[in-house]
Tab-separated table of C-alpha atoms (C1' of nucleotides) in Angstrom:
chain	number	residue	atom	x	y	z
A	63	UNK	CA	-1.312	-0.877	-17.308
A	64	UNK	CA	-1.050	-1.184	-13.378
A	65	UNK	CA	-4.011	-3.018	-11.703
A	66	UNK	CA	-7.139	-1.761	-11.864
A	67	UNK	CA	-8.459	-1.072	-7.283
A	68	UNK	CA	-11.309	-2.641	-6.799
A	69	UNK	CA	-13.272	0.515	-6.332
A	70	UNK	CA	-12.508	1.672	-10.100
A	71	UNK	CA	-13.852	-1.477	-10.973
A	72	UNK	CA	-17.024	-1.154	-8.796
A	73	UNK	CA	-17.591	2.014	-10.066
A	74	UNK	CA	-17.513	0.380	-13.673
A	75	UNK	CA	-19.707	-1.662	-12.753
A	76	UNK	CA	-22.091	1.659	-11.954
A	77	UNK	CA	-21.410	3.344	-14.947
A	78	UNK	CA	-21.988	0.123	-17.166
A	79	UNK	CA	-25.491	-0.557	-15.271
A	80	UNK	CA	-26.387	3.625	-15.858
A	81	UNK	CA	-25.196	3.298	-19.730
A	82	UNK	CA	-27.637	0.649	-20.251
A	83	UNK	CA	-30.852	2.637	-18.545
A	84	UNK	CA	-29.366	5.475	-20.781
A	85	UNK	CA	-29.072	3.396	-23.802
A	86	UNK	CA	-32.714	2.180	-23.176
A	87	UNK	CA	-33.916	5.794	-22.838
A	88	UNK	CA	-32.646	6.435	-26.129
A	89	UNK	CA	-29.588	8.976	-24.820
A	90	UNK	CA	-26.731	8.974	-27.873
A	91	UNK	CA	-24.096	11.112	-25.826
A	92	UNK	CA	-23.619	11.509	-22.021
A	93	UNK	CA	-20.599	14.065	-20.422
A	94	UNK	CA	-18.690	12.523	-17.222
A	95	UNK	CA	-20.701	14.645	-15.096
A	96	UNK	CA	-23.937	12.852	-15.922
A	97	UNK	CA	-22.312	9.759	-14.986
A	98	UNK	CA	-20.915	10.838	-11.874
A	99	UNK	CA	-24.517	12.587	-10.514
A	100	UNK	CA	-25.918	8.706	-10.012
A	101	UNK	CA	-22.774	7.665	-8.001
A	102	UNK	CA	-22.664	10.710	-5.811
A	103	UNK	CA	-18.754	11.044	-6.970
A	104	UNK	CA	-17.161	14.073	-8.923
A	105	UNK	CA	-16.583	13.697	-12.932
A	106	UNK	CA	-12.938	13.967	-12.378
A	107	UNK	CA	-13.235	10.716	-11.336
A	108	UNK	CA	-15.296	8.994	-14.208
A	109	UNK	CA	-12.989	10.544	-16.178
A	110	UNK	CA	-9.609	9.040	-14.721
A	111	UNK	CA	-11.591	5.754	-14.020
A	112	UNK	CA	-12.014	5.776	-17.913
A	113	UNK	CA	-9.141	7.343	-19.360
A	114	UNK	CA	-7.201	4.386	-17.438
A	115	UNK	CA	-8.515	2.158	-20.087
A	116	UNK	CA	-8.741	4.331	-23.381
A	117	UNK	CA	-10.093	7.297	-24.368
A	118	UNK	CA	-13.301	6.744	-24.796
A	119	UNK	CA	-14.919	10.415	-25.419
A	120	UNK	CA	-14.415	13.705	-27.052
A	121	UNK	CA	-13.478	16.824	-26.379
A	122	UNK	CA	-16.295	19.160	-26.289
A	123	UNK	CA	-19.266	16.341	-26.634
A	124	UNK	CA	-18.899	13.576	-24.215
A	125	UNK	CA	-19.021	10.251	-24.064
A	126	UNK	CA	-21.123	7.823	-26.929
A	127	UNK	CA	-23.235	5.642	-25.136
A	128	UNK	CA	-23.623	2.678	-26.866
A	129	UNK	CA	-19.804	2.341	-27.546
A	130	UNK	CA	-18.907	3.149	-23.905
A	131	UNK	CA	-21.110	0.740	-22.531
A	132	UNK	CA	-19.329	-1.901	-24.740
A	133	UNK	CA	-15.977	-0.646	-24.175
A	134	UNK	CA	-16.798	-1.245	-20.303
A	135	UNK	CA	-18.835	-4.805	-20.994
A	136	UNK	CA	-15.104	-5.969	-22.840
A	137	UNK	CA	-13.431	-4.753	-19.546
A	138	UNK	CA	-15.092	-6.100	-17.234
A	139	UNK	CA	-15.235	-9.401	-19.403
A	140	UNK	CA	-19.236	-9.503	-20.111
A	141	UNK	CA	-18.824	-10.606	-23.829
A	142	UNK	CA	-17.961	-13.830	-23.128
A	143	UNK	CA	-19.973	-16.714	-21.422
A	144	UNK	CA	-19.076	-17.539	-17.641
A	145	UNK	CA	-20.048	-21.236	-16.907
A	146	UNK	CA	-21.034	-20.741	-13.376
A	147	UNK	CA	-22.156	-23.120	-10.224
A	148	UNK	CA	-23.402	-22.893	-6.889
A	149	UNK	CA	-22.214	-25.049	-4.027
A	150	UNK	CA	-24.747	-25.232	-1.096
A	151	UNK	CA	-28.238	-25.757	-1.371
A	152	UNK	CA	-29.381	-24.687	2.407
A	153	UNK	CA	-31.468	-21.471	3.046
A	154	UNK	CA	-28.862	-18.894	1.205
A	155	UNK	CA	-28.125	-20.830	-1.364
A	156	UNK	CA	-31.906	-21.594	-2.275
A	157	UNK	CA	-32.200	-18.068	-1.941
A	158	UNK	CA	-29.952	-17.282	-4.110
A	159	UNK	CA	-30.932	-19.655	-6.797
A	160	UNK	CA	-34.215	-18.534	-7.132
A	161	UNK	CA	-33.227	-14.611	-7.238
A	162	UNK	CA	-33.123	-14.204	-10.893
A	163	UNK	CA	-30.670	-11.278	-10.898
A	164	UNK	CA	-27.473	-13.331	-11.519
A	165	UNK	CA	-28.972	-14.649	-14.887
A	166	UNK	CA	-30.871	-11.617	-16.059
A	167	UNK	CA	-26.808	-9.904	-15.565
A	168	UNK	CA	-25.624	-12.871	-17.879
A	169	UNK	CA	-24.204	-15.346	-15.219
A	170	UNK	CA	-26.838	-17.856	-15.488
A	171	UNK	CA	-26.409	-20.957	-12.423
A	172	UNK	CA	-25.736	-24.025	-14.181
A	173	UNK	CA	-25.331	-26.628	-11.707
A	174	UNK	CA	-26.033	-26.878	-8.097
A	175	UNK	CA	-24.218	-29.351	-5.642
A	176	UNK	CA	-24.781	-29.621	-2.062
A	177	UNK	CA	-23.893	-32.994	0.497
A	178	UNK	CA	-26.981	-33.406	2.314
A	179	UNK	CA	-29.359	-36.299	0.853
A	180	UNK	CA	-32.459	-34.730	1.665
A	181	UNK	CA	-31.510	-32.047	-1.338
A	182	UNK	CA	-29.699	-34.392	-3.453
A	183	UNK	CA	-31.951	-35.340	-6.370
A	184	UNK	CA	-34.700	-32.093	-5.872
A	185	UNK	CA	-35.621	-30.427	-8.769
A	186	UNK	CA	-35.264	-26.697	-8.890
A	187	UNK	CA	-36.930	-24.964	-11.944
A	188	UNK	CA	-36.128	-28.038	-13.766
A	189	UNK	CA	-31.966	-28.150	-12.532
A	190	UNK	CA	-31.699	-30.753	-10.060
A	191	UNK	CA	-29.620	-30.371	-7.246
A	192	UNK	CA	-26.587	-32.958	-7.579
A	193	UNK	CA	-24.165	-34.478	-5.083
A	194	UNK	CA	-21.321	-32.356	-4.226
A	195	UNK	CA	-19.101	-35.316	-4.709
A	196	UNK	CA	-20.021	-35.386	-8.683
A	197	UNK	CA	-18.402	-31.763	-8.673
A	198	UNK	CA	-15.189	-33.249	-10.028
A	199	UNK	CA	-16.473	-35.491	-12.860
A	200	UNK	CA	-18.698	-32.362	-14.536
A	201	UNK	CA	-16.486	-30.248	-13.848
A	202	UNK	CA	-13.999	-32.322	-15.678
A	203	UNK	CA	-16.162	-31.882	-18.959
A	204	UNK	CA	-16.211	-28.585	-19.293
A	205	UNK	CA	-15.266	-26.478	-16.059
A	206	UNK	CA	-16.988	-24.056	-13.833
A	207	UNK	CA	-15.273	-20.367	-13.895
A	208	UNK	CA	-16.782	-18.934	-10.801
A	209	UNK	CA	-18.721	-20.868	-7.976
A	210	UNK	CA	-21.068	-19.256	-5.698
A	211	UNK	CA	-20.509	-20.497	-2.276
A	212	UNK	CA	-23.336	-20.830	-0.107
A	213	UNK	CA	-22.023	-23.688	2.271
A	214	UNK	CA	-21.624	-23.332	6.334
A	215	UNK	CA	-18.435	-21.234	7.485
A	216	UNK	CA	-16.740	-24.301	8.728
A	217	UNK	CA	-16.977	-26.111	5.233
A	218	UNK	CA	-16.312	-23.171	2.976
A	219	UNK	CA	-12.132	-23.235	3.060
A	220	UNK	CA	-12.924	-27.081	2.007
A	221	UNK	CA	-15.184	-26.842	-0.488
A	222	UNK	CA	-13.114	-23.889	-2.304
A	223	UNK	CA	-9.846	-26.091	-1.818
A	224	UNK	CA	-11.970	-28.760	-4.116
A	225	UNK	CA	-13.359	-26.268	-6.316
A	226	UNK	CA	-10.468	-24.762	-7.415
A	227	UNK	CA	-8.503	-27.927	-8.071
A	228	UNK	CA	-11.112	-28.502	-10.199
A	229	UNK	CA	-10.050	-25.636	-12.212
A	230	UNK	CA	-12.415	-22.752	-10.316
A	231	UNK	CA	-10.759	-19.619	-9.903
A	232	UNK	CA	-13.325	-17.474	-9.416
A	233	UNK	CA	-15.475	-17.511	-6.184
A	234	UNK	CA	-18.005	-15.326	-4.357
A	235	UNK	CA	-17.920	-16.172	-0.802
A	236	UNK	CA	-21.417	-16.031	0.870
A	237	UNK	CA	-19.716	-17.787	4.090
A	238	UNK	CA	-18.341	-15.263	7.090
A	239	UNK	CA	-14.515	-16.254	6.827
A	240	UNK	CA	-11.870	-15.207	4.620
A	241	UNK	CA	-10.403	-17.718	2.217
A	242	UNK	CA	-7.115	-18.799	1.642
A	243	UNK	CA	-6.627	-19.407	-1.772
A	244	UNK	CA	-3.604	-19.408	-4.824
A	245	UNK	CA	-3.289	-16.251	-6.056
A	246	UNK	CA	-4.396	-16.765	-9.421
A	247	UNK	CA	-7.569	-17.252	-7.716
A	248	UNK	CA	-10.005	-14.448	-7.006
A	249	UNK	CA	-12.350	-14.279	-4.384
A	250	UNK	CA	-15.429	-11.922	-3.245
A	251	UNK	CA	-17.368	-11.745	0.042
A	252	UNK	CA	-20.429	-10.830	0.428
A	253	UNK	CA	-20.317	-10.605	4.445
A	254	UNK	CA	-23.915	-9.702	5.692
A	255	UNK	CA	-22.477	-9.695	8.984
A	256	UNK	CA	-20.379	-6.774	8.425
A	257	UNK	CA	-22.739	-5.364	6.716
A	258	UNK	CA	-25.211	-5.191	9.627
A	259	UNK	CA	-23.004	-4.595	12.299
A	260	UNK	CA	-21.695	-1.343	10.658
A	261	UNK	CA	-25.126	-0.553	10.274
A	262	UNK	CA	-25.068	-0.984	13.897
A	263	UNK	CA	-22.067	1.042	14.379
A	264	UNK	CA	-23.457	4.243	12.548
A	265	UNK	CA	-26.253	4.013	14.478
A	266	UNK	CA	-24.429	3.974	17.193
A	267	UNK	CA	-22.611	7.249	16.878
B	146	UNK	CA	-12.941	10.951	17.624
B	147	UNK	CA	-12.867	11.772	14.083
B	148	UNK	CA	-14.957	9.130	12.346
B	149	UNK	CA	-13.551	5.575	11.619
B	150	UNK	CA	-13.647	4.503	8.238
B	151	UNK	CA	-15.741	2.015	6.588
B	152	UNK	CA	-12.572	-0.242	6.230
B	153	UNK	CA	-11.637	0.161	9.757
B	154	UNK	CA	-15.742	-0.894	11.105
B	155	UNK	CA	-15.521	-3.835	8.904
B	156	UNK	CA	-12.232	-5.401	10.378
B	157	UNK	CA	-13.518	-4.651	13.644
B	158	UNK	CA	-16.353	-7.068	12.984
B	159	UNK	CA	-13.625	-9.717	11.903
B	160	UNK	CA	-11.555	-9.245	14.745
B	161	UNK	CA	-15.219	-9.744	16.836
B	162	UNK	CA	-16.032	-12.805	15.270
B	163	UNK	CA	-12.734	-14.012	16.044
B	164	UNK	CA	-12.194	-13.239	18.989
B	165	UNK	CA	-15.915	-14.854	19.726
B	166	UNK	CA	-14.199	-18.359	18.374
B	167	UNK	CA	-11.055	-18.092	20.468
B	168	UNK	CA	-13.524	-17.310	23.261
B	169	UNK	CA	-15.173	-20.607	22.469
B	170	UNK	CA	-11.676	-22.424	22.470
B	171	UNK	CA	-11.222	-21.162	25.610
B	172	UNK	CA	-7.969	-19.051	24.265
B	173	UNK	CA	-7.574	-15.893	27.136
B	174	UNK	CA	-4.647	-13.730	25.065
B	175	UNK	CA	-4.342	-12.985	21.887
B	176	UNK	CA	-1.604	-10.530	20.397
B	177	UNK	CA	-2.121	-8.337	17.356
B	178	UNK	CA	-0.122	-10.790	15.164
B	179	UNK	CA	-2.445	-13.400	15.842
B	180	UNK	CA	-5.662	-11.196	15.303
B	181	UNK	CA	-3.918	-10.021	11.650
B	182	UNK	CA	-3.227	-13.664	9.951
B	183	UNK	CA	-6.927	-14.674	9.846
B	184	UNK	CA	-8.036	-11.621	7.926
B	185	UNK	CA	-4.754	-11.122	5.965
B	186	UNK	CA	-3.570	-7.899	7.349
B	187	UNK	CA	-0.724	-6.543	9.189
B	188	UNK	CA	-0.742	-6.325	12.952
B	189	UNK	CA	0.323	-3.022	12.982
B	190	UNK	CA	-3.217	-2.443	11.060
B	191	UNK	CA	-4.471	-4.214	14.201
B	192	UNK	CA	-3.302	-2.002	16.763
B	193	UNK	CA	-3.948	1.240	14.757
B	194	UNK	CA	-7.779	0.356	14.322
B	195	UNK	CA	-7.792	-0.725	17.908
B	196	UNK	CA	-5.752	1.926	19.549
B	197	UNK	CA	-8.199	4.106	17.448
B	198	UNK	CA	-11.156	3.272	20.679
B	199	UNK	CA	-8.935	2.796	23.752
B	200	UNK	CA	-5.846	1.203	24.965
B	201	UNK	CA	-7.316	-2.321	25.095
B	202	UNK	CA	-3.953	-3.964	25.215
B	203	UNK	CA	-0.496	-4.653	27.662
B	204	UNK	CA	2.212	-3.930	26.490
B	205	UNK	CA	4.394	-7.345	26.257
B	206	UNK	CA	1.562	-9.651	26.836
B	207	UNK	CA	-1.603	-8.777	23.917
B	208	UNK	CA	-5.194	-8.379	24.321
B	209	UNK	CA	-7.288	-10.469	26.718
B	210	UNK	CA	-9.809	-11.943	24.748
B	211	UNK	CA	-12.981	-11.526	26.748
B	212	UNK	CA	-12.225	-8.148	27.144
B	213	UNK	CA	-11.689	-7.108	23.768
B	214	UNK	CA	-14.907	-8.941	22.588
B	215	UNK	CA	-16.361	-6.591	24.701
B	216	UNK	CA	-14.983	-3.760	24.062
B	217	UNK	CA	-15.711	-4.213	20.343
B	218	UNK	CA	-18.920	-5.143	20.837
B	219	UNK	CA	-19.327	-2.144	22.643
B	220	UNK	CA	-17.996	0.075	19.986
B	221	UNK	CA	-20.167	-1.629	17.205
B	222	UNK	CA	-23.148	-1.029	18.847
B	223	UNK	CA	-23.900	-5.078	20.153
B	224	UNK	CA	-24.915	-4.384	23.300
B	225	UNK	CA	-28.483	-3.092	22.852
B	226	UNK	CA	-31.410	-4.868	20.644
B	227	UNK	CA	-31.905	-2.819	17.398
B	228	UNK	CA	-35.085	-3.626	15.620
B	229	UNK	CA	-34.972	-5.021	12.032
B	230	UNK	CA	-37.862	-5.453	9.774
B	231	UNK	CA	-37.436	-6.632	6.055
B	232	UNK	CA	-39.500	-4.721	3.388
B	233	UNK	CA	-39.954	-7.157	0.299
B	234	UNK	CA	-41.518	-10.447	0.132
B	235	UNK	CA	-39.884	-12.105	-3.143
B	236	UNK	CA	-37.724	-14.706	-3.901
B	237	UNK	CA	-34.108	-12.297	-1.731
B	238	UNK	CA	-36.685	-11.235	0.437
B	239	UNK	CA	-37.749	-14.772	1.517
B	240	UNK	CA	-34.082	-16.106	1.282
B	241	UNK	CA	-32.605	-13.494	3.371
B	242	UNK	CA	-35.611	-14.373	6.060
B	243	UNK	CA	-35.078	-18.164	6.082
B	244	UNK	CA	-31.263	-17.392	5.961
B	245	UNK	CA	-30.914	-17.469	9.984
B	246	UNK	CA	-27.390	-15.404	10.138
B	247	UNK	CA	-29.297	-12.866	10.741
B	248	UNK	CA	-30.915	-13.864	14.100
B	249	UNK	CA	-27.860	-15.385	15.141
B	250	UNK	CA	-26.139	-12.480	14.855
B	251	UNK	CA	-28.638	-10.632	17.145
B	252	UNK	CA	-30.526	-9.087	14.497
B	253	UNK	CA	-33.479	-10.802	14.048
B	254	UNK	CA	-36.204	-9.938	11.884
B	255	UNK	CA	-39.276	-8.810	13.530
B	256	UNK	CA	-41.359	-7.918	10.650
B	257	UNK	CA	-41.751	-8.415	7.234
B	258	UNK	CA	-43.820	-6.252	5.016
B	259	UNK	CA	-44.596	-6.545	0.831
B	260	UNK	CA	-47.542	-4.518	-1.859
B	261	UNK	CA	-48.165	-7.929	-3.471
B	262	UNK	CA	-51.599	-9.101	-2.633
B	263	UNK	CA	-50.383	-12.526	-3.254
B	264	UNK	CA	-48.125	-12.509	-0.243
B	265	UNK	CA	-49.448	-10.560	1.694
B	266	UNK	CA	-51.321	-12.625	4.839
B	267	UNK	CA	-48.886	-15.655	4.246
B	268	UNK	CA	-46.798	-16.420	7.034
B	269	UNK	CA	-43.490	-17.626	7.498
B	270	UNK	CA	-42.328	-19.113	10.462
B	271	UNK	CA	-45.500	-17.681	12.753
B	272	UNK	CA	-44.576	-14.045	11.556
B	273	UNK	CA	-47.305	-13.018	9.532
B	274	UNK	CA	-46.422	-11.049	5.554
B	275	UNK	CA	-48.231	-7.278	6.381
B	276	UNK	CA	-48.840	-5.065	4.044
B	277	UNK	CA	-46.528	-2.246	3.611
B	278	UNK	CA	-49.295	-0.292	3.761
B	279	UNK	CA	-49.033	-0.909	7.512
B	280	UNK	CA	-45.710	0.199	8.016
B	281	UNK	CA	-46.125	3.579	9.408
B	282	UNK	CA	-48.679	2.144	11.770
B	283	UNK	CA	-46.702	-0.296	13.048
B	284	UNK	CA	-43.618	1.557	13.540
B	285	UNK	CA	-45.199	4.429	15.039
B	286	UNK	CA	-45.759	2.129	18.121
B	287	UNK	CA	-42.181	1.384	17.879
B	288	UNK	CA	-39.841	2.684	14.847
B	289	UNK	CA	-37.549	-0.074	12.818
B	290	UNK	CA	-34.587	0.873	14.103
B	291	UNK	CA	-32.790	-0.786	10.748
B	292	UNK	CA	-34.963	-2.130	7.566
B	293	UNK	CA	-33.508	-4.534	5.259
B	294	UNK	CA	-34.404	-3.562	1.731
B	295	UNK	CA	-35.312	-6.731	-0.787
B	296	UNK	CA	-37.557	-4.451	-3.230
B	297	UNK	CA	-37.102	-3.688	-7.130
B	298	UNK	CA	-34.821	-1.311	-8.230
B	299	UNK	CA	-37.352	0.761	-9.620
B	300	UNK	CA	-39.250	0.987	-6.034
B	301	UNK	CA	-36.144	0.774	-3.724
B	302	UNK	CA	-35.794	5.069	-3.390
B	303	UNK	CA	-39.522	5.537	-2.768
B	304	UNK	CA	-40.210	2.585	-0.146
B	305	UNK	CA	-36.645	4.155	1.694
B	306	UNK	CA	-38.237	7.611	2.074
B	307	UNK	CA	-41.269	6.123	3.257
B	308	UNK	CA	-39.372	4.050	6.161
B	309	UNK	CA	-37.006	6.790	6.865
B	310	UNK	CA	-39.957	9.202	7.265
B	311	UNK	CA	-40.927	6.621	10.226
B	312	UNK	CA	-37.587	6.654	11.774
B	313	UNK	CA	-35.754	4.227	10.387
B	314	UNK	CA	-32.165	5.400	9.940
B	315	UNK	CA	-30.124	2.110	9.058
B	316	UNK	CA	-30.592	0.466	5.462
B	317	UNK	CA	-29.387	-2.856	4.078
B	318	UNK	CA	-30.125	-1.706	0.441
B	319	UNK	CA	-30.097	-4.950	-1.846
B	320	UNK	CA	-31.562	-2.862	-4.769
B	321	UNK	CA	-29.142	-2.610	-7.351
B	322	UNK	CA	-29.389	1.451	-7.088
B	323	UNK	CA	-27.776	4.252	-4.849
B	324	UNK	CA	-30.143	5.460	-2.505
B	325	UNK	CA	-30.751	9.280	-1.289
B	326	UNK	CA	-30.944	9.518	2.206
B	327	UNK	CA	-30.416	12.497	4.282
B	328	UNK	CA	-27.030	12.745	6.254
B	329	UNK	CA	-28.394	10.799	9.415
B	330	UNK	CA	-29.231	7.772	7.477
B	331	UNK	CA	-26.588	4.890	7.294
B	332	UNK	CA	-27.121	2.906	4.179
B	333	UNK	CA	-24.809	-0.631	3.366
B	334	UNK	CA	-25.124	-1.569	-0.125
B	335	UNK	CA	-25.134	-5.351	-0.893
B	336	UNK	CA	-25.045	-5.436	-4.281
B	337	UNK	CA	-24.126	-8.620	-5.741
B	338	UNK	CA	-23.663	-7.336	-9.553
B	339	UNK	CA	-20.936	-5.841	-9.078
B	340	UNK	CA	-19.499	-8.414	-7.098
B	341	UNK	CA	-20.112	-10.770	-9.889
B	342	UNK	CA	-18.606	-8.493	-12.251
B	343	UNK	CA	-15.857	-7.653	-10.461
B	344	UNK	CA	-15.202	-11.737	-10.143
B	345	UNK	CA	-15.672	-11.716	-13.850
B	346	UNK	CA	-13.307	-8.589	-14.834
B	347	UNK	CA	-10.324	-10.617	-12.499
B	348	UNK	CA	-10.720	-13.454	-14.628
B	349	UNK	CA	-10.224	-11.875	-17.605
B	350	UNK	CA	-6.808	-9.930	-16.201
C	83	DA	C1'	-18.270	27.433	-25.435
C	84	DG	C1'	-18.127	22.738	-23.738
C	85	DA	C1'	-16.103	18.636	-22.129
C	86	DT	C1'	-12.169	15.308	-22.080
C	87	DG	C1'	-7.623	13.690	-20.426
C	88	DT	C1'	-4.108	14.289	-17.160
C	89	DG	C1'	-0.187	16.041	-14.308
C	90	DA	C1'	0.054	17.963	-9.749
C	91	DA	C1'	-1.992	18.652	-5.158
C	92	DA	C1'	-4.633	17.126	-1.462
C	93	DG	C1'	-6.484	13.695	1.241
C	94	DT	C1'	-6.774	9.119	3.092
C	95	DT	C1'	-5.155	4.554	4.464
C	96	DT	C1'	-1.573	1.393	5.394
C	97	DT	C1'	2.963	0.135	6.823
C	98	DC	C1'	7.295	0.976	9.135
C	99	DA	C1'	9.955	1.314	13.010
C	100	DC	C1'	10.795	2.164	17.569
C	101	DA	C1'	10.016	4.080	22.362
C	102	DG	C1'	7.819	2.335	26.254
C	103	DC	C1'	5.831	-1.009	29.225
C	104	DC	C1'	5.240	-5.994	30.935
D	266	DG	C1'	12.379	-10.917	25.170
D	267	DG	C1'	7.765	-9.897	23.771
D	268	DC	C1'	4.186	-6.975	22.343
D	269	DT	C1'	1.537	-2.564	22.396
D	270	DG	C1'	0.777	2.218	20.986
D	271	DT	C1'	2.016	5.699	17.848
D	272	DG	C1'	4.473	9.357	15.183
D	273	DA	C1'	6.558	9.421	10.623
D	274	DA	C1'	6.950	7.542	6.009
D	275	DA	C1'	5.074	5.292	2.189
D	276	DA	C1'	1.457	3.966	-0.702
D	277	DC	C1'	-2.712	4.679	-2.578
D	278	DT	C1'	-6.996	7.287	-3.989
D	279	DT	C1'	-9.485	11.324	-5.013
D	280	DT	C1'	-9.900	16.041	-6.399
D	281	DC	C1'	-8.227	20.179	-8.627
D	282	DA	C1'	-7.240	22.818	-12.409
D	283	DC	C1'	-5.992	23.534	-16.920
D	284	DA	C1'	-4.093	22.475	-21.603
D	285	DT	C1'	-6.225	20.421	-25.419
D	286	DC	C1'	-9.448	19.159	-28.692
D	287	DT	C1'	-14.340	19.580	-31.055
DNA sequence: AGATGTGAAAGTTTTCACAGCC
DNA sequence: GGCTGTGAAAACTTTCACATCT
């Protein structure tokens, strides 16, 4: 199988999130064009987003909901446990600690390391916030899969160099420049600057 | 014109921001092959998305940088103050206000508006929590040009046809949901579950 | 009849490659 | 010689449309 674009994977993402309101609402069966009404895309594309992985439905009914949803969970790698950290206790990173989404999806934060003494040694919801130059030594015990990064642009190709030798290789990049990294490493920004200023751009038109 | 892509917009804010450090370093040409290595791209990607708005270049010599800041900025809509106001009060809402990218970018936050009781009156850095209840009275005076959207999934469609009913027609949509909006509204999804997932589906390739 | 799975077609984005200007 | 601007080619993504199965 070729590699999965990162939009088919997005859109897993979608469909996963809809099977479980589905699964919740007690709905057995659900037909690529139910899944495709939420995303404002056409079922011809659920279905070839699917059928790249298996064949997940049947002719004439549809797809089961409970299995698809766990068919998609083992794709996208949700049955297993991802031991993740964050890096950067400023503003953002606060911020981001105290949203509760990444836990309630299953990607609980574990540790938190920043460099500035003021936050060394704080307690957050009973985690306390630990000097980014211990990163090594835990990490050593038992390594972090994926590290948020919530650290100022001009420390964030530093801090990922560090990371990964420490065995990271996944990262989601909360700092506005794009990372050089090994390829066996994968990285995701979340750039609120471009975010705005295409907001700014439509507007514009 | 026919309309630039989302891809295209968001390199364009790259190319901005760097071309706002080179400024800084006092660099006065920059070619297309410089402007690609940073964000990973080809140059000839560089000169199609740029030759796209104008002939900003010379042929033999590159782009001056001043100029092409400005002409960007320009295109993305920089040049004029947009006003932002951020509709949810809890724990993204109150990261994304003490997060000062934002501001710095030249969108700062004007107003920030929540149901909960609890919050409401607080105030965070002299700018008082209203009640969203207020919204329509306060933006009649002067409509949010662009509303940043920290609310739960579940209310995230209903508070988005109450701002776009005021004249709002730019969302930053943090809700993990798709939003309906009529065809003048620009909507920029931030969602970071399926960033997350999408980290956690590359690590199990 | 109803809905999947999939080759083929259409549409979109990126890269190539080179004429044209500095 | 160096570098832009751009048509043409290549690569990629989405949609169509229909054979196939329940």
């Amino acid at each position: 199988m070729d590699r999965a674009s990162s939009s088919t994977v997005a859109r897993l993402s979608s469909y996963f999130r809809l099977l479980g309101e589905l699964q919740g609402e007690g709905v057995e069966t659900v037909s690529s064009k139910r899944l495709a009404e939420r995303g404002a895309i056409t079922s011809a594309q659920v279905r070839k987003d699917l059928s790249r992985f298996g064949n997940f439905g049947r002719r004439g009914l549809g797809y089961n909901v409970h299995r698809l949803r766990d068919e998609i969970g083992q794709i996208l790698g949700l049955n297993r446990v991802w031991r993740v950290a964050l890096v950067g206790a400023g503003n953002l990173g606060q911020a981001l600690f105290s949203y509760e989404g990444f836990a309630k999806q299953g990607f609980p934060i574990e540790a938190v390391f920043d460099t500035d003494a003021r936050k060394i040694g704080t307690s957050w919801k009973g985690l306390e916030v630990q000097s980014f130059a211990n990163f090594a030594k835990v990490a050593r015990k038992k390594p972090f899969n994926i590290v948020i990064l919530a650290v100022p642009t001009e420390a964030a190709q530093k801090v990922a160099n560090s990371v990964i030798a420490e065995g990271t290789s996944g990262i989601l990049n909360f700092a506005a420049t794009r990372l050089d990294v090994p390829p066996h490493v994968a990285v995701r920004e979340v750039d609120l600057s471009i975010a705005m200023e295409s907001l700014s751009f439509a507007l514009s038109q």
